[in-house]
Amino acid sequence: MNKKLISQVTASLFAIGTVSAWAGELDIPNTFSAGTKAVADEVNANFSAVETAVDDNAQKITDNTAAISGKLDSSALSSSLDATTTTAGNSIDGNKLLIDSLGTGVSVNSESISNLTTRVTTAEGTIDTLTNAQTTLEGDLSTLESDVADQESRINAVESGMSTCPTNAGEMVRVGPLCVDKYEASVWSLPDGASGGATQFGIDADDFPCSDNGNDCSMAGANPVYARSDAAVKPSSYITWFQAQQACANAGKRLLTNAEWQMAAAGTPDPGADGNDIANQCNTNTAGKVNTGESTGGTAQCVSNWGAFDMAGNLNEWIADWIPGDGASSGTTFLPDPFGGDIVVNVNTASLTTTGMPAGVYRGGGYGGEASAGIFAFFAARSPDFSNVVIGFRCGL
């Protein structure tokens, strides 16, 4: 029942209580002690008092019952109860509407919560994806940083190496991982060359003190020879492959392989037919000149991209490679563009100096090669013990 209704009924009942007095207390005139004889008059007096009290209370009950009945039947109480009931009903109806409204709100909120939960789940998935992507990117970045550090280390090593080519046997230039003689070799009786008052060999004649097979040319041999890379010196010619190899070795170097020589020659200008009859061309045309090479570095423009001089013209240069002879007829080819008409002479065992020996290879073309000289010129028609006024060499390491 509504609290307000209970309060109103209670107030009405209190109002009823003021119509008739409540029953009084029983007042017995006589008391008795154990072992005492009861006197008839005293007993009767006590009964009379009880009877009087009972009758009084019975009358009061009757009066109060009538009063209560009258009050309960009164229109005021009925109206009050009706009004209270109506108010309570309205309150209940209002509460139902509120509950319905709250229920709708709860339903909407539940849907919103469900949507938000879905969005949160999607967002968490996106975050996981982004986290994985970030982890992958961090791994890639770490790999790139490692690669960059490795490349920097290699660059530093190359740059460091470029400044550490030895100079004790003349000037050298860095060609990738190699050190290559800057100038064609001159051959001396002492390691320090001209600066030490040594004798130079192979300028005008085959005057090397050691044998053509190189057996006594080494530092521990009877007649050692030493290669140097010096500027403004006539390069040595008339030298065999064996002598050139030992001269490089005594200087702490070696002959270049075919691939290394080609790498070092890259960028040297093709001399064409005129050679150095035109200023600053490589020396491949010696009209009116003595049959010998020019001084090393004498033509300023005859230099490769790496800084090596005279890799076309001046002198042919022995390289490390040998090629087996095949017994075929000799063949000479002039390469088409973009190889500038450079000469290629094939192996022919009949033309070898020593029959049955493989051919040594020399490159570049000499001072009389004219248009056929150049950095693609390739000669493999002579055995390694061959020597000539137009064949020299350079070293590397």
PDB file of C-alpha atoms in Angstrom, residues 82-381:
ATOM      1  CA  ASP A  82     -10.636   7.552  -2.976  1.00  0.00           C
ATOM      2  CA  ALA A  83      -8.441  10.581  -3.526  1.00  0.00           C
ATOM      3  CA  THR A  84      -5.505   8.765  -2.012  1.00  0.00           C
ATOM      4  CA  THR A  85      -6.214   5.723  -4.167  1.00  0.00           C
ATOM      5  CA  THR A  86      -6.525   7.903  -7.272  1.00  0.00           C
ATOM      6  CA  THR A  87      -3.303   9.682  -6.412  1.00  0.00           C
ATOM      7  CA  ALA A  88      -1.617   6.378  -5.791  1.00  0.00           C
ATOM      8  CA  GLY A  89      -2.982   5.039  -9.085  1.00  0.00           C
ATOM      9  CA  ASN A  90      -1.781   8.108 -10.928  1.00  0.00           C
ATOM     10  CA  SER A  91       1.564   7.729  -9.269  1.00  0.00           C
ATOM     11  CA  ILE A  92       1.675   4.090 -10.290  1.00  0.00           C
ATOM     12  CA  ASP A  93       0.675   4.979 -13.860  1.00  0.00           C
ATOM     13  CA  GLY A  94       3.302   7.708 -13.923  1.00  0.00           C
ATOM     14  CA  ASN A  95       5.852   5.310 -12.568  1.00  0.00           C
ATOM     15  CA  LYS A  96       4.867   2.792 -15.264  1.00  0.00           C
ATOM     16  CA  LEU A  97       5.347   5.451 -17.950  1.00  0.00           C
ATOM     17  CA  LEU A  98       8.658   6.387 -16.405  1.00  0.00           C
ATOM     18  CA  ILE A  99       9.651   2.732 -16.249  1.00  0.00           C
ATOM     19  CA  ASP A 100       8.593   2.278 -19.893  1.00  0.00           C
ATOM     20  CA  SER A 101      10.568   5.364 -20.846  1.00  0.00           C
ATOM     21  CA  LEU A 102      13.531   4.163 -18.860  1.00  0.00           C
ATOM     22  CA  GLY A 103      13.150   0.745 -20.488  1.00  0.00           C
ATOM     23  CA  THR A 104      13.238   2.357 -23.932  1.00  0.00           C
ATOM     24  CA  GLY A 105      16.276   4.375 -22.864  1.00  0.00           C
ATOM     25  CA  VAL A 106      17.936   1.269 -21.506  1.00  0.00           C
ATOM     26  CA  SER A 107      17.205  -0.530 -24.813  1.00  0.00           C
ATOM     27  CA  VAL A 108      18.645   2.374 -26.806  1.00  0.00           C
ATOM     28  CA  ASN A 109      21.627   2.539 -24.480  1.00  0.00           C
ATOM     29  CA  SER A 110      22.092  -1.223 -24.778  1.00  0.00           C
ATOM     30  CA  GLU A 111      22.167  -0.884 -28.570  1.00  0.00           C
ATOM     31  CA  SER A 112      24.564   2.037 -28.300  1.00  0.00           C
ATOM     32  CA  ILE A 113      26.728   0.044 -25.917  1.00  0.00           C
ATOM     33  CA  SER A 114      26.639  -2.876 -28.349  1.00  0.00           C
ATOM     34  CA  ASN A 115      27.659  -0.558 -31.215  1.00  0.00           C
ATOM     35  CA  LEU A 116      30.374   1.000 -29.105  1.00  0.00           C
ATOM     36  CA  THR A 117      31.582  -2.459 -28.087  1.00  0.00           C
ATOM     37  CA  THR A 118      31.778  -3.452 -31.764  1.00  0.00           C
ATOM     38  CA  ARG A 119      33.639  -0.253 -32.589  1.00  0.00           C
ATOM     39  CA  VAL A 120      35.980  -0.809 -29.643  1.00  0.00           C
ATOM     40  CA  THR A 121      36.624  -4.358 -30.871  1.00  0.00           C
ATOM     41  CA  THR A 122      37.297  -3.037 -34.386  1.00  0.00           C
ATOM     42  CA  ALA A 123      39.554  -0.321 -32.971  1.00  0.00           C
ATOM     43  CA  GLU A 124      41.433  -2.891 -30.918  1.00  0.00           C
ATOM     44  CA  GLY A 125      41.904  -4.986 -34.066  1.00  0.00           C
ATOM     45  CA  THR A 126      43.145  -1.915 -35.929  1.00  0.00           C
ATOM     46  CA  ILE A 127      45.495  -1.115 -33.051  1.00  0.00           C
ATOM     47  CA  ASP A 128      46.819  -4.689 -33.126  1.00  0.00           C
ATOM     48  CA  THR A 129      47.331  -4.416 -36.898  1.00  0.00           C
ATOM     49  CA  LEU A 130      49.082  -1.065 -36.526  1.00  0.00           C
ATOM     50  CA  THR A 131      51.179  -2.443 -33.679  1.00  0.00           C
ATOM     51  CA  ASN A 132      52.239  -5.394 -35.830  1.00  0.00           C
ATOM     52  CA  ALA A 133      52.947  -3.030 -38.736  1.00  0.00           C
ATOM     53  CA  GLN A 134      54.972  -0.806 -36.433  1.00  0.00           C
ATOM     54  CA  THR A 135      56.921  -3.822 -35.196  1.00  0.00           C
ATOM     55  CA  THR A 136      57.588  -4.856 -38.800  1.00  0.00           C
ATOM     56  CA  LEU A 137      58.626  -1.312 -39.723  1.00  0.00           C
ATOM     57  CA  GLU A 138      60.890  -1.122 -36.686  1.00  0.00           C
ATOM     58  CA  GLY A 139      62.472  -4.399 -37.803  1.00  0.00           C
ATOM     59  CA  ASP A 140      62.862  -3.076 -41.349  1.00  0.00           C
ATOM     60  CA  LEU A 141      64.292   0.181 -40.002  1.00  0.00           C
ATOM     61  CA  SER A 142      66.742  -1.744 -37.854  1.00  0.00           C
ATOM     62  CA  THR A 143      67.792  -3.780 -40.907  1.00  0.00           C
ATOM     63  CA  LEU A 144      68.164  -0.605 -42.994  1.00  0.00           C
ATOM     64  CA  GLU A 145      70.182   1.057 -40.255  1.00  0.00           C
ATOM     65  CA  SER A 146      72.396  -2.015 -40.128  1.00  0.00           C
ATOM     66  CA  ASP A 147      72.761  -1.967 -43.933  1.00  0.00           C
ATOM     67  CA  VAL A 148      73.551   1.755 -43.890  1.00  0.00           C
ATOM     68  CA  ALA A 149      76.131   1.209 -41.165  1.00  0.00           C
ATOM     69  CA  ASP A 150      77.637  -1.627 -43.210  1.00  0.00           C
ATOM     70  CA  GLN A 151      77.736   0.514 -46.361  1.00  0.00           C
ATOM     71  CA  GLU A 152      79.263   3.407 -44.422  1.00  0.00           C
ATOM     72  CA  SER A 153      81.866   1.021 -43.063  1.00  0.00           C
ATOM     73  CA  ARG A 154      82.650  -0.185 -46.586  1.00  0.00           C
ATOM     74  CA  ILE A 155      82.785   3.365 -47.928  1.00  0.00           C
ATOM     75  CA  ASN A 156      85.083   4.363 -45.087  1.00  0.00           C
ATOM     76  CA  ALA A 157      87.246   1.340 -45.820  1.00  0.00           C
ATOM     77  CA  VAL A 158      87.417   2.261 -49.518  1.00  0.00           C
ATOM     78  CA  GLU A 159      88.087   5.925 -48.730  1.00  0.00           C
ATOM     79  CA  SER A 160      90.712   4.884 -46.242  1.00  0.00           C
ATOM     80  CA  GLY A 161      92.193   2.503 -48.783  1.00  0.00           C
ATOM     81  CA  MET A 162      92.253   5.250 -51.401  1.00  0.00           C
ATOM     82  CA  SER A 163      94.655   7.172 -49.268  1.00  0.00           C
ATOM     83  CA  THR A 164      96.769   4.180 -48.273  1.00  0.00           C
ATOM     84  CA  CYS A 165      98.087   2.850 -51.611  1.00  0.00           C
ATOM     85  CA  PRO A 166     101.830   2.335 -51.050  1.00  0.00           C
ATOM     86  CA  THR A 167     104.242   4.852 -52.546  1.00  0.00           C
ATOM     87  CA  ASN A 168     107.518   3.051 -51.960  1.00  0.00           C
ATOM     88  CA  ALA A 169     107.473   1.730 -55.563  1.00  0.00           C
ATOM     89  CA  GLY A 170     106.107   4.855 -57.227  1.00  0.00           C
ATOM     90  CA  GLU A 171     102.721   6.483 -57.620  1.00  0.00           C
ATOM     91  CA  MET A 172      99.526   4.386 -57.650  1.00  0.00           C
ATOM     92  CA  VAL A 173      95.800   5.149 -57.986  1.00  0.00           C
ATOM     93  CA  ARG A 174      92.858   3.455 -56.339  1.00  0.00           C
ATOM     94  CA  VAL A 175      90.705   1.442 -58.781  1.00  0.00           C
ATOM     95  CA  GLY A 176      87.819   0.027 -56.752  1.00  0.00           C
ATOM     96  CA  PRO A 177      89.422  -2.427 -54.338  1.00  0.00           C
ATOM     97  CA  LEU A 178      92.772  -2.323 -56.194  1.00  0.00           C
ATOM     98  CA  CYS A 179      95.840  -0.148 -56.253  1.00  0.00           C
ATOM     99  CA  VAL A 180      97.106   0.285 -59.831  1.00  0.00           C
ATOM    100  CA  ASP A 181     100.273   1.974 -61.096  1.00  0.00           C
ATOM    101  CA  LYS A 182      99.448   5.497 -62.192  1.00  0.00           C
ATOM    102  CA  TYR A 183     102.115   5.299 -64.929  1.00  0.00           C
ATOM    103  CA  GLU A 184     103.556   2.603 -67.147  1.00  0.00           C
ATOM    104  CA  ALA A 185     106.455   0.875 -65.426  1.00  0.00           C
ATOM    105  CA  SER A 186     110.103   1.768 -65.673  1.00  0.00           C
ATOM    106  CA  VAL A 187     112.559  -0.991 -64.676  1.00  0.00           C
ATOM    107  CA  TRP A 188     115.584  -0.304 -62.457  1.00  0.00           C
ATOM    108  CA  SER A 189     118.521  -2.046 -60.890  1.00  0.00           C
ATOM    109  CA  LEU A 190     117.596  -0.745 -57.422  1.00  0.00           C
ATOM    110  CA  PRO A 191     114.207  -0.441 -55.637  1.00  0.00           C
ATOM    111  CA  ASP A 192     114.365   3.357 -55.290  1.00  0.00           C
ATOM    112  CA  GLY A 193     114.835   3.904 -59.029  1.00  0.00           C
ATOM    113  CA  ALA A 194     116.252   7.102 -60.411  1.00  0.00           C
ATOM    114  CA  SER A 195     116.296   8.800 -57.009  1.00  0.00           C
ATOM    115  CA  GLY A 196     118.929   6.288 -55.837  1.00  0.00           C
ATOM    116  CA  GLY A 197     121.221   6.575 -58.878  1.00  0.00           C
ATOM    117  CA  ALA A 198     120.103   3.189 -60.214  1.00  0.00           C
ATOM    118  CA  THR A 199     120.421   2.087 -63.826  1.00  0.00           C
ATOM    119  CA  GLN A 200     117.233   1.989 -65.929  1.00  0.00           C
ATOM    120  CA  PHE A 201     116.753  -0.878 -68.379  1.00  0.00           C
ATOM    121  CA  GLY A 202     114.683  -1.358 -71.522  1.00  0.00           C
ATOM    122  CA  ILE A 203     114.677   2.191 -72.902  1.00  0.00           C
ATOM    123  CA  ASP A 204     116.499   1.793 -76.203  1.00  0.00           C
ATOM    124  CA  ALA A 205     117.371  -1.933 -76.230  1.00  0.00           C
ATOM    125  CA  ASP A 206     116.825  -5.301 -74.584  1.00  0.00           C
ATOM    126  CA  ASP A 207     119.487  -4.709 -71.947  1.00  0.00           C
ATOM    127  CA  PHE A 208     117.887  -6.355 -68.916  1.00  0.00           C
ATOM    128  CA  PRO A 209     120.538  -8.134 -66.839  1.00  0.00           C
ATOM    129  CA  CYS A 210     118.374 -11.189 -66.097  1.00  0.00           C
ATOM    130  CA  SER A 211     117.214 -13.906 -68.499  1.00  0.00           C
ATOM    131  CA  ASP A 212     114.046 -13.797 -70.608  1.00  0.00           C
ATOM    132  CA  ASN A 213     112.508 -16.655 -68.580  1.00  0.00           C
ATOM    133  CA  GLY A 214     112.754 -14.564 -65.390  1.00  0.00           C
ATOM    134  CA  ASN A 215     114.440 -17.265 -63.294  1.00  0.00           C
ATOM    135  CA  ASP A 216     117.275 -15.000 -62.089  1.00  0.00           C
ATOM    136  CA  CYS A 217     115.197 -11.742 -62.005  1.00  0.00           C
ATOM    137  CA  SER A 218     113.766 -12.102 -58.498  1.00  0.00           C
ATOM    138  CA  MET A 219     115.070 -10.257 -55.466  1.00  0.00           C
ATOM    139  CA  ALA A 220     116.903 -13.394 -54.328  1.00  0.00           C
ATOM    140  CA  GLY A 221     118.193 -14.078 -57.837  1.00  0.00           C
ATOM    141  CA  ALA A 222     121.525 -13.132 -59.347  1.00  0.00           C
ATOM    142  CA  ASN A 223     120.199 -10.144 -61.338  1.00  0.00           C
ATOM    143  CA  PRO A 224     117.108  -8.622 -59.694  1.00  0.00           C
ATOM    144  CA  VAL A 225     115.104  -5.892 -61.422  1.00  0.00           C
ATOM    145  CA  TYR A 226     112.569  -3.535 -59.851  1.00  0.00           C
ATOM    146  CA  ALA A 227     109.459  -1.913 -61.337  1.00  0.00           C
ATOM    147  CA  ARG A 228     108.496   1.642 -60.484  1.00  0.00           C
ATOM    148  CA  SER A 229     105.602   3.966 -61.397  1.00  0.00           C
ATOM    149  CA  ASP A 230     107.212   7.364 -61.830  1.00  0.00           C
ATOM    150  CA  ALA A 231     106.073  10.452 -63.728  1.00  0.00           C
ATOM    151  CA  ALA A 232     108.065  11.999 -66.604  1.00  0.00           C
ATOM    152  CA  VAL A 233     110.161   8.874 -67.165  1.00  0.00           C
ATOM    153  CA  LYS A 234     110.497   6.860 -70.370  1.00  0.00           C
ATOM    154  CA  PRO A 235     108.650   3.579 -69.709  1.00  0.00           C
ATOM    155  CA  SER A 236     110.663   0.387 -70.170  1.00  0.00           C
ATOM    156  CA  SER A 237     109.998  -1.867 -73.191  1.00  0.00           C
ATOM    157  CA  TYR A 238     111.768  -4.906 -74.779  1.00  0.00           C
ATOM    158  CA  ILE A 239     110.635  -6.878 -71.716  1.00  0.00           C
ATOM    159  CA  THR A 240     109.216 -10.406 -71.583  1.00  0.00           C
ATOM    160  CA  TRP A 241     106.168 -11.391 -69.537  1.00  0.00           C
ATOM    161  CA  PHE A 242     108.451 -13.373 -67.161  1.00  0.00           C
ATOM    162  CA  GLN A 243     110.748 -10.403 -66.534  1.00  0.00           C
ATOM    163  CA  ALA A 244     107.802  -8.039 -66.017  1.00  0.00           C
ATOM    164  CA  GLN A 245     106.206 -10.416 -63.520  1.00  0.00           C
ATOM    165  CA  GLN A 246     109.397 -10.608 -61.426  1.00  0.00           C
ATOM    166  CA  ALA A 247     109.976  -6.831 -61.594  1.00  0.00           C
ATOM    167  CA  CYS A 248     106.447  -6.291 -60.177  1.00  0.00           C
ATOM    168  CA  ALA A 249     106.978  -8.954 -57.488  1.00  0.00           C
ATOM    169  CA  ASN A 250     110.275  -7.370 -56.359  1.00  0.00           C
ATOM    170  CA  ALA A 251     108.344  -4.107 -55.860  1.00  0.00           C
ATOM    171  CA  GLY A 252     105.706  -5.917 -53.764  1.00  0.00           C
ATOM    172  CA  LYS A 253     103.164  -5.866 -56.617  1.00  0.00           C
ATOM    173  CA  ARG A 254     101.896  -8.088 -59.450  1.00  0.00           C
ATOM    174  CA  LEU A 255     100.659  -7.942 -63.046  1.00  0.00           C
ATOM    175  CA  LEU A 256      96.966  -7.021 -63.435  1.00  0.00           C
ATOM    176  CA  THR A 257      94.473  -9.608 -64.650  1.00  0.00           C
ATOM    177  CA  ASN A 258      92.579  -8.907 -67.852  1.00  0.00           C
ATOM    178  CA  ALA A 259      89.455  -7.889 -65.905  1.00  0.00           C
ATOM    179  CA  GLU A 260      91.449  -5.615 -63.589  1.00  0.00           C
ATOM    180  CA  TRP A 261      93.273  -3.962 -66.462  1.00  0.00           C
ATOM    181  CA  GLN A 262      89.960  -3.307 -68.272  1.00  0.00           C
ATOM    182  CA  MET A 263      88.494  -1.810 -65.097  1.00  0.00           C
ATOM    183  CA  ALA A 264      91.470   0.520 -64.610  1.00  0.00           C
ATOM    184  CA  ALA A 265      91.406   1.637 -68.286  1.00  0.00           C
ATOM    185  CA  ALA A 266      87.741   2.707 -68.274  1.00  0.00           C
ATOM    186  CA  GLY A 267      87.224   6.281 -69.459  1.00  0.00           C
ATOM    187  CA  THR A 268      90.538   6.635 -71.300  1.00  0.00           C
ATOM    188  CA  PRO A 269      89.687   8.589 -74.509  1.00  0.00           C
ATOM    189  CA  ASP A 270      89.920   6.650 -77.761  1.00  0.00           C
ATOM    190  CA  PRO A 271      92.835   8.126 -79.702  1.00  0.00           C
ATOM    191  CA  GLY A 272      91.341   7.659 -83.169  1.00  0.00           C
ATOM    192  CA  ALA A 273      93.509   7.714 -86.305  1.00  0.00           C
ATOM    193  CA  ASP A 274      95.451  10.874 -85.485  1.00  0.00           C
ATOM    194  CA  GLY A 275      96.854   9.833 -82.142  1.00  0.00           C
ATOM    195  CA  ASN A 276      98.792  12.578 -80.436  1.00  0.00           C
ATOM    196  CA  ASP A 277      99.461  14.432 -83.668  1.00  0.00           C
ATOM    197  CA  ILE A 278      96.500  16.349 -82.270  1.00  0.00           C
ATOM    198  CA  ALA A 279      97.262  18.033 -78.959  1.00  0.00           C
ATOM    199  CA  ASN A 280      96.433  16.007 -75.874  1.00  0.00           C
ATOM    200  CA  GLN A 281      95.592  12.802 -77.743  1.00  0.00           C
ATOM    201  CA  CYS A 282      96.992   9.460 -76.558  1.00  0.00           C
ATOM    202  CA  ASN A 283     100.316   8.542 -78.194  1.00  0.00           C
ATOM    203  CA  THR A 284      99.298   6.144 -81.015  1.00  0.00           C
ATOM    204  CA  ASN A 285     100.827   7.914 -84.042  1.00  0.00           C
ATOM    205  CA  THR A 286     104.560   8.602 -84.029  1.00  0.00           C
ATOM    206  CA  ALA A 287     104.989  10.209 -87.446  1.00  0.00           C
ATOM    207  CA  GLY A 288     108.280  12.109 -87.381  1.00  0.00           C
ATOM    208  CA  LYS A 289     109.211  10.720 -83.955  1.00  0.00           C
ATOM    209  CA  VAL A 290     111.733   8.233 -82.662  1.00  0.00           C
ATOM    210  CA  ASN A 291     110.251   4.733 -82.285  1.00  0.00           C
ATOM    211  CA  THR A 292     109.812   4.802 -78.554  1.00  0.00           C
ATOM    212  CA  GLY A 293     107.173   5.718 -76.078  1.00  0.00           C
ATOM    213  CA  GLU A 294     106.728   9.181 -74.696  1.00  0.00           C
ATOM    214  CA  SER A 295     107.568   9.996 -71.112  1.00  0.00           C
ATOM    215  CA  THR A 296     104.999   8.752 -68.631  1.00  0.00           C
ATOM    216  CA  GLY A 297     102.084  11.151 -68.137  1.00  0.00           C
ATOM    217  CA  GLY A 298     103.277  13.201 -71.106  1.00  0.00           C
ATOM    218  CA  THR A 299      99.784  13.544 -72.567  1.00  0.00           C
ATOM    219  CA  ALA A 300      97.564  15.197 -70.006  1.00  0.00           C
ATOM    220  CA  GLN A 301      94.265  14.031 -71.517  1.00  0.00           C
ATOM    221  CA  CYS A 302      95.289  10.375 -71.955  1.00  0.00           C
ATOM    222  CA  VAL A 303      94.033   9.353 -68.508  1.00  0.00           C
ATOM    223  CA  SER A 304      91.326   6.954 -67.310  1.00  0.00           C
ATOM    224  CA  ASN A 305      88.414   7.785 -65.030  1.00  0.00           C
ATOM    225  CA  TRP A 306      90.479   6.339 -62.186  1.00  0.00           C
ATOM    226  CA  GLY A 307      93.530   8.484 -62.898  1.00  0.00           C
ATOM    227  CA  ALA A 308      95.766   5.937 -64.678  1.00  0.00           C
ATOM    228  CA  PHE A 309      97.760   7.436 -67.578  1.00  0.00           C
ATOM    229  CA  ASP A 310      98.543   5.979 -71.038  1.00  0.00           C
ATOM    230  CA  MET A 311      96.408   2.850 -70.918  1.00  0.00           C
ATOM    231  CA  ALA A 312      95.822   3.378 -74.642  1.00  0.00           C
ATOM    232  CA  GLY A 313      98.853   3.878 -76.843  1.00  0.00           C
ATOM    233  CA  ASN A 314     102.396   4.692 -75.802  1.00  0.00           C
ATOM    234  CA  LEU A 315     103.265   1.020 -75.014  1.00  0.00           C
ATOM    235  CA  ASN A 316     101.331  -2.226 -75.106  1.00  0.00           C
ATOM    236  CA  GLU A 317     101.064  -3.636 -71.575  1.00  0.00           C
ATOM    237  CA  TRP A 318     101.520  -7.240 -70.458  1.00  0.00           C
ATOM    238  CA  ILE A 319      98.730  -8.549 -68.199  1.00  0.00           C
ATOM    239  CA  ALA A 320      98.689 -11.665 -66.009  1.00  0.00           C
ATOM    240  CA  ASP A 321      96.525 -13.893 -68.257  1.00  0.00           C
ATOM    241  CA  TRP A 322      97.714 -16.620 -70.630  1.00  0.00           C
ATOM    242  CA  ILE A 323      95.605 -18.225 -73.385  1.00  0.00           C
ATOM    243  CA  PRO A 324      96.221 -21.736 -74.770  1.00  0.00           C
ATOM    244  CA  GLY A 325      97.074 -21.850 -78.463  1.00  0.00           C
ATOM    245  CA  ASP A 326      94.617 -23.713 -80.700  1.00  0.00           C
ATOM    246  CA  GLY A 327      96.711 -24.228 -83.856  1.00  0.00           C
ATOM    247  CA  ALA A 328      94.246 -22.260 -85.979  1.00  0.00           C
ATOM    248  CA  SER A 329      95.215 -19.771 -88.645  1.00  0.00           C
ATOM    249  CA  SER A 330      96.121 -16.344 -87.344  1.00  0.00           C
ATOM    250  CA  GLY A 331      93.255 -13.938 -87.263  1.00  0.00           C
ATOM    251  CA  THR A 332      93.063 -10.208 -86.831  1.00  0.00           C
ATOM    252  CA  THR A 333      89.791  -8.402 -86.141  1.00  0.00           C
ATOM    253  CA  PHE A 334      89.010  -4.722 -85.811  1.00  0.00           C
ATOM    254  CA  LEU A 335      86.115  -4.179 -83.422  1.00  0.00           C
ATOM    255  CA  PRO A 336      83.123  -2.152 -84.622  1.00  0.00           C
ATOM    256  CA  ASP A 337      81.650   0.730 -82.646  1.00  0.00           C
ATOM    257  CA  PRO A 338      81.268   1.341 -79.798  1.00  0.00           C
ATOM    258  CA  PHE A 339      84.744  -0.234 -79.484  1.00  0.00           C
ATOM    259  CA  GLY A 340      86.423   2.310 -81.734  1.00  0.00           C
ATOM    260  CA  GLY A 341      88.014  -0.085 -84.255  1.00  0.00           C
ATOM    261  CA  ASP A 342      90.404  -1.468 -81.634  1.00  0.00           C
ATOM    262  CA  ILE A 343      92.447  -4.478 -82.737  1.00  0.00           C
ATOM    263  CA  VAL A 344      91.999  -8.087 -81.566  1.00  0.00           C
ATOM    264  CA  VAL A 345      94.758 -10.523 -82.581  1.00  0.00           C
ATOM    265  CA  ASN A 346      93.864 -14.144 -82.001  1.00  0.00           C
ATOM    266  CA  VAL A 347      96.079 -17.003 -80.846  1.00  0.00           C
ATOM    267  CA  ASN A 348      98.060 -18.814 -83.527  1.00  0.00           C
ATOM    268  CA  THR A 349     100.574 -21.368 -82.301  1.00  0.00           C
ATOM    269  CA  ALA A 350     102.571 -21.025 -85.531  1.00  0.00           C
ATOM    270  CA  SER A 351     103.282 -17.391 -84.697  1.00  0.00           C
ATOM    271  CA  LEU A 352     104.302 -18.013 -81.094  1.00  0.00           C
ATOM    272  CA  THR A 353     107.919 -17.351 -80.270  1.00  0.00           C
ATOM    273  CA  THR A 354     108.186 -20.731 -78.580  1.00  0.00           C
ATOM    274  CA  THR A 355     106.113 -23.387 -80.348  1.00  0.00           C
ATOM    275  CA  GLY A 356     103.616 -25.155 -78.094  1.00  0.00           C
ATOM    276  CA  MET A 357     103.657 -22.486 -75.331  1.00  0.00           C
ATOM    277  CA  PRO A 358     100.405 -20.660 -74.508  1.00  0.00           C
ATOM    278  CA  ALA A 359     100.084 -17.058 -75.547  1.00  0.00           C
ATOM    279  CA  GLY A 360     100.651 -14.265 -73.127  1.00  0.00           C
ATOM    280  CA  VAL A 361      98.228 -11.339 -73.409  1.00  0.00           C
ATOM    281  CA  TYR A 362      99.045  -7.666 -73.754  1.00  0.00           C
ATOM    282  CA  ARG A 363      96.544  -4.851 -73.978  1.00  0.00           C
ATOM    283  CA  GLY A 364      95.950  -1.255 -75.088  1.00  0.00           C
ATOM    284  CA  GLY A 365      97.940  -0.884 -78.314  1.00  0.00           C
ATOM    285  CA  GLY A 366     101.311   0.791 -78.796  1.00  0.00           C
ATOM    286  CA  TYR A 367     102.579   4.114 -80.142  1.00  0.00           C
ATOM    287  CA  GLY A 368     102.271   2.901 -83.754  1.00  0.00           C
ATOM    288  CA  GLY A 369      98.784   1.448 -83.380  1.00  0.00           C
ATOM    289  CA  GLU A 370      96.981   4.502 -84.725  1.00  0.00           C
ATOM    290  CA  ALA A 371      93.175   3.931 -84.865  1.00  0.00           C
ATOM    291  CA  SER A 372      93.477   0.247 -83.868  1.00  0.00           C
ATOM    292  CA  ALA A 373      94.943   1.137 -80.484  1.00  0.00           C
ATOM    293  CA  GLY A 374      92.641   1.721 -77.547  1.00  0.00           C
ATOM    294  CA  ILE A 375      91.400   0.234 -74.291  1.00  0.00           C
ATOM    295  CA  PHE A 376      89.657  -2.661 -76.091  1.00  0.00           C
ATOM    296  CA  ALA A 377      92.728  -3.710 -78.072  1.00  0.00           C
ATOM    297  CA  PHE A 378      93.666  -7.287 -77.210  1.00  0.00           C
ATOM    298  CA  PHE A 379      96.753  -9.229 -78.327  1.00  0.00           C
ATOM    299  CA  ALA A 380      97.123 -12.965 -77.786  1.00  0.00           C
ATOM    300  CA  ALA A 381      99.483 -14.040 -80.553  1.00  0.00           C
TER     301      ALA A 381
END
